[in-house]
C-alpha positions as a Python dict, from the first residue, in 0.01 Angstrom:
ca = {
    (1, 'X'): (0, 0, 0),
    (2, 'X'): (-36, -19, -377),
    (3, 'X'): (-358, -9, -612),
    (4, 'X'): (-499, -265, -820),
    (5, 'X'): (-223, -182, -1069),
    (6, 'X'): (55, -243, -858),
    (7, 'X'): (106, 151, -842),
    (8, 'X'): (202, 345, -477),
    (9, 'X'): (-142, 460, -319),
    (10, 'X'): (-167, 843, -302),
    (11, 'X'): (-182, 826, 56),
    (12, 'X'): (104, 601, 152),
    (13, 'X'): (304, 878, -70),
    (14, 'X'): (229, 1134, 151),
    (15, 'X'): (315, 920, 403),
    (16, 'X'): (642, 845, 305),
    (17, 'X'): (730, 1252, 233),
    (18, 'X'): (571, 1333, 599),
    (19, 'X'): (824, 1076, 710),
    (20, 'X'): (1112, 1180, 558),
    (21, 'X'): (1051, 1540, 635),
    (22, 'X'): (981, 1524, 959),
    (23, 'X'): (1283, 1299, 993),
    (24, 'X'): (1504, 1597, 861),
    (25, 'X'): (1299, 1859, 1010),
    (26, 'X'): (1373, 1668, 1358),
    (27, 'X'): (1726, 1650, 1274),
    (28, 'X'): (1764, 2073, 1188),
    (29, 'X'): (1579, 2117, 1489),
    (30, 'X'): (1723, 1861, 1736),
    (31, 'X'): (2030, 2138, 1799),
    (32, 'X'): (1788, 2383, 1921),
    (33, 'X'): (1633, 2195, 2159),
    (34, 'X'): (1271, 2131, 1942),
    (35, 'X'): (1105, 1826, 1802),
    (36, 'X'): (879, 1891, 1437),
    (37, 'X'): (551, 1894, 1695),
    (38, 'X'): (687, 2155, 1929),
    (39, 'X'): (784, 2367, 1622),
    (40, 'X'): (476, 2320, 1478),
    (41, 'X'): (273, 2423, 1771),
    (42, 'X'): (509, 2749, 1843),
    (43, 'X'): (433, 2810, 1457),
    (44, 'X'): (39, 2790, 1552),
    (45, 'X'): (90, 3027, 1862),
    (46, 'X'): (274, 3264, 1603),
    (47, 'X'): (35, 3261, 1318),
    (48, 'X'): (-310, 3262, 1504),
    (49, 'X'): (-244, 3455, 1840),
    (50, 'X'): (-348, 3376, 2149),
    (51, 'X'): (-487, 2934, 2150),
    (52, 'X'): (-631, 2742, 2421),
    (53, 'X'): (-439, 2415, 2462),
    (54, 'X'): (-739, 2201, 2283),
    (55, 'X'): (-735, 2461, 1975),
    (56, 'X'): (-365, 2433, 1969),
    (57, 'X'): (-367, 2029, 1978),
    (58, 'X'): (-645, 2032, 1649),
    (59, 'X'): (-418, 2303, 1472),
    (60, 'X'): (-127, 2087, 1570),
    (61, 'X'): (-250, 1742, 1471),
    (62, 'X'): (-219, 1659, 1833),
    (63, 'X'): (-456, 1480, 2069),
    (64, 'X'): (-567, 1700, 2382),
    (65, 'X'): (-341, 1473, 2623),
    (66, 'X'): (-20, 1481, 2423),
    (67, 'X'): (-41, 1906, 2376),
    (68, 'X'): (-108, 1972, 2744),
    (69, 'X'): (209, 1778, 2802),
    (70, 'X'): (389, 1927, 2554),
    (71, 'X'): (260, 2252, 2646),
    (72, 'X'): (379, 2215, 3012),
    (73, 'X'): (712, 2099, 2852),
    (74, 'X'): (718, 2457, 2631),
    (75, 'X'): (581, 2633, 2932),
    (76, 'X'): (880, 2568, 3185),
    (77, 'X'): (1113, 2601, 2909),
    (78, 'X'): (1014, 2990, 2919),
    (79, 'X'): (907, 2969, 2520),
    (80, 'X'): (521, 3011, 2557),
    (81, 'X'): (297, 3206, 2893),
    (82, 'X'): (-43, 3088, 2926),
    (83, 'X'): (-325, 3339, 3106),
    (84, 'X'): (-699, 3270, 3195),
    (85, 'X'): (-943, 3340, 2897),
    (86, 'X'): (-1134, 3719, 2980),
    (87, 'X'): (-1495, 3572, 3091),
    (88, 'X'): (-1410, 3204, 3139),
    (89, 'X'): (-1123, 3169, 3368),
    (90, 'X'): (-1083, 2789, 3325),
    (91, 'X'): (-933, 2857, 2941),
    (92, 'X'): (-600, 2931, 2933),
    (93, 'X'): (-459, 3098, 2647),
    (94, 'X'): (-85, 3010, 2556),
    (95, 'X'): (113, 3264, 2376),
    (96, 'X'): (460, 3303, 2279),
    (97, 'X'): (737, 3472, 2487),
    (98, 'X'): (1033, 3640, 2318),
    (99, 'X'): (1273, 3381, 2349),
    (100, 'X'): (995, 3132, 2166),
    (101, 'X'): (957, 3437, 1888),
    (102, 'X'): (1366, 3403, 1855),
    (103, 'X'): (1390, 3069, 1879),
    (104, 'X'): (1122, 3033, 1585),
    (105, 'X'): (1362, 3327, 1403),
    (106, 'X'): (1682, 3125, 1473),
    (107, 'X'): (1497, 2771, 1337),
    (108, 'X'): (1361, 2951, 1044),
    (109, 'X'): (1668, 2899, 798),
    (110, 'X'): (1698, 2523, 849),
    (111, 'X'): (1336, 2456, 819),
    (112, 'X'): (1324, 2710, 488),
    (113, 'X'): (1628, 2532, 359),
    (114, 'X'): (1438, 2184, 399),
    (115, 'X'): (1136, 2356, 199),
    (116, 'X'): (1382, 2488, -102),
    (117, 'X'): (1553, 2112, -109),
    (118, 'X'): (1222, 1970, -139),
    (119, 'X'): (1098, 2158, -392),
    (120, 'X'): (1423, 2272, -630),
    (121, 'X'): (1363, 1992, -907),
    (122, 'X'): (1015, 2120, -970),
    (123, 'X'): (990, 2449, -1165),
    (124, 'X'): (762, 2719, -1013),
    (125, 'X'): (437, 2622, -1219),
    (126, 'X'): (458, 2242, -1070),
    (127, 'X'): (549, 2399, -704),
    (128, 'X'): (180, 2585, -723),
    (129, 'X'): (8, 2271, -867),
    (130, 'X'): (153, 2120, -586),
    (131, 'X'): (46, 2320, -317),
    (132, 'X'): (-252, 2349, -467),
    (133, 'X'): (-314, 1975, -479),
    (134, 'X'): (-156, 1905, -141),
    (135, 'X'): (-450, 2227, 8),
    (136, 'X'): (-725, 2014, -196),
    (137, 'X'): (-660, 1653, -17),
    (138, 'X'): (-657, 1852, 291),
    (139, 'X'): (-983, 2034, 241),
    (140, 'X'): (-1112, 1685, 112),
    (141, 'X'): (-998, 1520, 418),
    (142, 'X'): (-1060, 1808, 703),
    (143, 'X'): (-1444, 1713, 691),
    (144, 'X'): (-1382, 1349, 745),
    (145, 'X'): (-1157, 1457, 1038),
    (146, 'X'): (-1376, 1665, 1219),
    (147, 'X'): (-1715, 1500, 1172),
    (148, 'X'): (-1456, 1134, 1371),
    (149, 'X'): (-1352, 1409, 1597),
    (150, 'X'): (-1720, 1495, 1712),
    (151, 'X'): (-1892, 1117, 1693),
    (152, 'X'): (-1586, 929, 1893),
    (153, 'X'): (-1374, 1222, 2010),
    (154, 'X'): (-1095, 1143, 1805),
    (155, 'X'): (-1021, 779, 1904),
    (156, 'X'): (-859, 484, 1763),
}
């Protein structure tokens, strides 16, 4: 994937770091019993509350089918509850347990440690450009995302 002048595309650079993270991030995790997509979701559940399974899957970068597994999977593990949404009893809400709030607490100094090797050759100033640029191809891209999500449901 290279442009007209032989250069990496953008994209397939991204690619390659999302790769190698989650590579290493499955590796730190592997010892506590997580993959990268279970961590993310318990990460979701922590940061927003209360999800429904199909909020958690978009948050997640998930399809539907593959977070109601995996929240079945979290579930009988004991690391997220789900309860019937107040006025529409076919929602259920996953939160997370204690042990999934300590298991997030015991992963979080592997997956920070990741973070600081990522970023230790880039001084401050170029870790906020980056951030910053990485936010901007995301808010470029969410709008793309969402109006595939709502004309084919998210298909290939």
């Amino acid at each position: 994937m290279a442009t007209t002048d032989g250069t990496p595309l953008t994209l397939y650079l991204i690619k390659r770091l999302e790769l190698v993270s989650r590579s290493l991030l499955d590796d730190a995790l592997r010892p506590r019993g997580l993959t990268t997509l279970q961590y993310t979701a318990l990460t979701v559940l922590e940061a927003r509350g209360a999800t429904s399974s199909a909020q958690l899957a978009r948050r997640s970068f998930l399809r539907p089918q593959t977070m109601h597994e995996m929240v079945l999977t979290l579930e009988k593990r004991g690391l997220i509850r789900r309860e019937a949404q107040q006025g529409n009893k076919r929602v259920l809400l996953a939160t997370l347990t204690e042990a999934g709030q300590e298991l997030l607490a015991e992963c979080r100094p592997a997956v920070l440690e990741l973070e600081r090797a990522m970023l230790e050759q880039f001084s401050p100033g170029q870790r906020a450009v980056f951030r910053e640029a990485l936010e901007l191809g995301i808010g470029s891209l969410a709008p793309l995302a969402r109006e595939r999500e709502s004309t084919d449901g998210g298909r290939d």
